[in-house]
XYZ file of C-alpha atoms in Angstrom:
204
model
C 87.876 -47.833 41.314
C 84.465 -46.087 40.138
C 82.959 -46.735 37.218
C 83.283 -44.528 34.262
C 80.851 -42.179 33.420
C 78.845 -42.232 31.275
C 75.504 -40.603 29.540
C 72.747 -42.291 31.504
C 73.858 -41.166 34.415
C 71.877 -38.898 35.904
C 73.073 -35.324 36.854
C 73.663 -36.416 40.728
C 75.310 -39.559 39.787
C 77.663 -37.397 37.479
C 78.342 -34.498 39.983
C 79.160 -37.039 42.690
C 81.657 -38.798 40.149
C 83.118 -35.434 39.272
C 83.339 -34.324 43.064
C 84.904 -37.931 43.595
C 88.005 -36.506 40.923
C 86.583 -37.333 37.595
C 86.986 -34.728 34.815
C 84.989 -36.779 32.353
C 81.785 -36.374 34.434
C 81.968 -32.794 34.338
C 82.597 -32.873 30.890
C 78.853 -34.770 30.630
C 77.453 -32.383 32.173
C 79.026 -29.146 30.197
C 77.910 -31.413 27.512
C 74.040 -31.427 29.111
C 73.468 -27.194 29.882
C 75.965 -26.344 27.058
C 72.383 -25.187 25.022
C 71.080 -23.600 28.096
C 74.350 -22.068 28.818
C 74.506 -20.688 25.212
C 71.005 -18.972 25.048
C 71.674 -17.342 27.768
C 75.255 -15.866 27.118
C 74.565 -15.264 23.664
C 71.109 -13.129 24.255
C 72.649 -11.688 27.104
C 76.054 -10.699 25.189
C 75.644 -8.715 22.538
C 79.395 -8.850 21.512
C 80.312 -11.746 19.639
C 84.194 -11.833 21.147
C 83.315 -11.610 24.788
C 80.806 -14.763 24.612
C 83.511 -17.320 24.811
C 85.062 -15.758 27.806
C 81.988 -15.336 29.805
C 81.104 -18.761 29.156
C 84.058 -20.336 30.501
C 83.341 -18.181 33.290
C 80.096 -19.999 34.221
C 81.550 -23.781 34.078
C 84.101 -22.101 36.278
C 82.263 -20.922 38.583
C 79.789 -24.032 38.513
C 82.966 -26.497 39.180
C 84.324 -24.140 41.668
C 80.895 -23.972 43.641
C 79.896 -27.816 43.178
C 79.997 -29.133 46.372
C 77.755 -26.259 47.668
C 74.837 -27.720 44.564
C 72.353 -29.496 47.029
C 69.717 -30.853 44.195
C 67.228 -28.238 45.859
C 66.980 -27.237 42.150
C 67.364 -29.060 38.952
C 71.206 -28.760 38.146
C 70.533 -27.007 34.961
C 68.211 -24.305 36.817
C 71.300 -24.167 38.944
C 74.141 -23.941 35.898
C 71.349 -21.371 34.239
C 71.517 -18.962 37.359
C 75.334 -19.348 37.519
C 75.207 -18.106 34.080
C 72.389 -15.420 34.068
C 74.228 -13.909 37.330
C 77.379 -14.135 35.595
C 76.026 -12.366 32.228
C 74.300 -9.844 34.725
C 77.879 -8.892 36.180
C 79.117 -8.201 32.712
C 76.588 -6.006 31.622
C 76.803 -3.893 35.419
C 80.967 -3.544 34.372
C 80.651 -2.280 31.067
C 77.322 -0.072 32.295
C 75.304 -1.991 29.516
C 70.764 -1.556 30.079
C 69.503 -4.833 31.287
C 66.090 -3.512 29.732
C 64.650 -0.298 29.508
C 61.402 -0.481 31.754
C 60.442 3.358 30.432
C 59.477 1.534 26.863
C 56.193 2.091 26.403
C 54.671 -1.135 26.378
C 50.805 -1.563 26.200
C 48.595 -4.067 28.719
C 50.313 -6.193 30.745
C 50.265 -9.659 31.669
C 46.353 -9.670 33.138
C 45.801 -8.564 29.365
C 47.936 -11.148 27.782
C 45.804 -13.800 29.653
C 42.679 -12.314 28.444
C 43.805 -12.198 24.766
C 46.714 -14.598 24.293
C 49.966 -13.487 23.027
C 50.968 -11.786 19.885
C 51.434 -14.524 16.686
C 54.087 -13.315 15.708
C 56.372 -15.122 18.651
C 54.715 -18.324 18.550
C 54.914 -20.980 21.709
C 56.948 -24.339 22.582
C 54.964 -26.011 19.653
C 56.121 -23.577 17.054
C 57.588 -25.058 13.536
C 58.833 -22.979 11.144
C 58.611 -25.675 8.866
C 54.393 -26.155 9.473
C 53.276 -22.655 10.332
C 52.966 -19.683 8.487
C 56.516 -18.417 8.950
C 58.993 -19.731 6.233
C 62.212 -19.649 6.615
C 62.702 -16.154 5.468
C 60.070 -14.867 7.632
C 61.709 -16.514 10.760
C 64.949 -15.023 9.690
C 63.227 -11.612 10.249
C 61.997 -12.519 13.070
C 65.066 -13.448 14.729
C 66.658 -10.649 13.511
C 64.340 -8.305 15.069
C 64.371 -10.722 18.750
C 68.383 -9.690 18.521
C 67.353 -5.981 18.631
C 65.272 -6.069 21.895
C 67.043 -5.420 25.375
C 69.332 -8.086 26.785
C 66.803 -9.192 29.435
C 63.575 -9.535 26.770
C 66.186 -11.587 24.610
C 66.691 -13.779 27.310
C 63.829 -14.305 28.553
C 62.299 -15.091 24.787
C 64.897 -17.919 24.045
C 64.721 -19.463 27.653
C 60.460 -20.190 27.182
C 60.518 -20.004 23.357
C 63.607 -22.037 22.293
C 64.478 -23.801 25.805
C 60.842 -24.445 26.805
C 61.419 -23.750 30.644
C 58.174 -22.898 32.519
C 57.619 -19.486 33.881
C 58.919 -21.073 37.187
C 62.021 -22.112 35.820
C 62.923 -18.740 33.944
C 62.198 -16.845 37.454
C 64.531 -19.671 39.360
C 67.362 -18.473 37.045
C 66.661 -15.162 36.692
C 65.592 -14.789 40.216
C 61.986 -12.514 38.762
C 58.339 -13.406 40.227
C 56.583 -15.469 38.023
C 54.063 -12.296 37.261
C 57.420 -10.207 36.821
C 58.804 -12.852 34.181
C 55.147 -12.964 32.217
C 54.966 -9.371 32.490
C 58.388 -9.068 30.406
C 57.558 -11.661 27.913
C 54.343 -9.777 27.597
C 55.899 -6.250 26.839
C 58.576 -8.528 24.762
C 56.246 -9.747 21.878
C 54.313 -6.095 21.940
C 57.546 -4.220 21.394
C 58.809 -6.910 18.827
C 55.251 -6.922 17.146
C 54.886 -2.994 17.172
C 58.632 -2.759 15.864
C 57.820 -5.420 12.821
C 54.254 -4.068 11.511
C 56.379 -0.941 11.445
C 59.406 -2.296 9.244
C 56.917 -4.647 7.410
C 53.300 -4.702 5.857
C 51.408 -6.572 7.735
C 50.828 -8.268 4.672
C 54.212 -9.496 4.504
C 53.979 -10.772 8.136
């Protein structure tokens, strides 16, 4: 009889046990991506009712397709492209804009390197609590994040929020490196340009 599972085990030690029959290892690892998962479906989603669905959709699939995961990939890079694709398929049914590449967005990502990105998204480091955005002021800018296209949504929450590498975010998303810091480049200039137009720059 095998061992339980339990929360030290690592993510190949749980997906043999839930391969092997056990429903409590897959439950561990729901329990592991279920942030990843989240980010993802909920920046991808914009409507609050079809979340749940689509995210029962991606453990679906994920248990379905288990015995095909080889560990060639971290198993939450692997769970996060289940989900991406999966959010990627809604959006195609309903004939919902992944992003709008015709926004005018200027530099690009050779530019970003030369000047660093905008302030006003802030990196893996950022506190609210310790930087110059109070709680208010993060509220705003959240609230403006949630009004950029599904994929510059994503891709914000998966290096700002997550903290994947650019390598990561192109594993699930299945983008160049270049291609994924060219998005998060023309991400923080649209949010920026659409805030110092709402706000004095004062205020920001």
């Amino acid at each position: 009889m095998s061992n339980p599972p339990t929360s030290a085990a690592t993510d190949q030690q749980l997906v043999a046990q839930v391969l092997g029959g056990s429903p409590a290892a897959f439950g561990h690892l729901v329990r592991r991506t279920e942030g990843l998962v989240t980010q993802v479906v909920f920046k991808m989603i914009r409507h609050p009712a079809d979340r749940p669905d689509v995210a029962q959709e991606v453990y679906l699939k994920a248990f379905k397709n288990l015995a095909g995961f080889r560990f060639q990939a971290k198993f939450s890079t692997w769970i996060g492209q289940i989900a991406y694709n999966t959010c990627l398929h809604y959006l195609e049914k309903k004939q919902l804009v992944l992003v709008d590449l015709a926004e005018p967005a200027p530099g690009d990502a050779a530019e970003e390197g030369r000047r660093g990105p905008p302030t006003l998204v802030a990196g893996p480091d950022y506190d609210p609590e310790t930087s110059l955005f109070d709680q208010d002021l993060a509220g705003i800018l959240g609230a403006a994040v949630e009004q950029l296209p599904p994929l510059y949504r994503t891709l914000v929450a998966l290096y700002h929020q997550q903290e994947l590498s650019y390598e990561e975010i192109g594993q699930i998303t299945a983008l160049p490196e270049g291609t994924v810091k060219n998005y998060l480049f023309r991400a923080r200039k649209l949010l920026k340009q659409r805030l110092l137009a709402t706000y004095h720059r004062d205020d920001l």
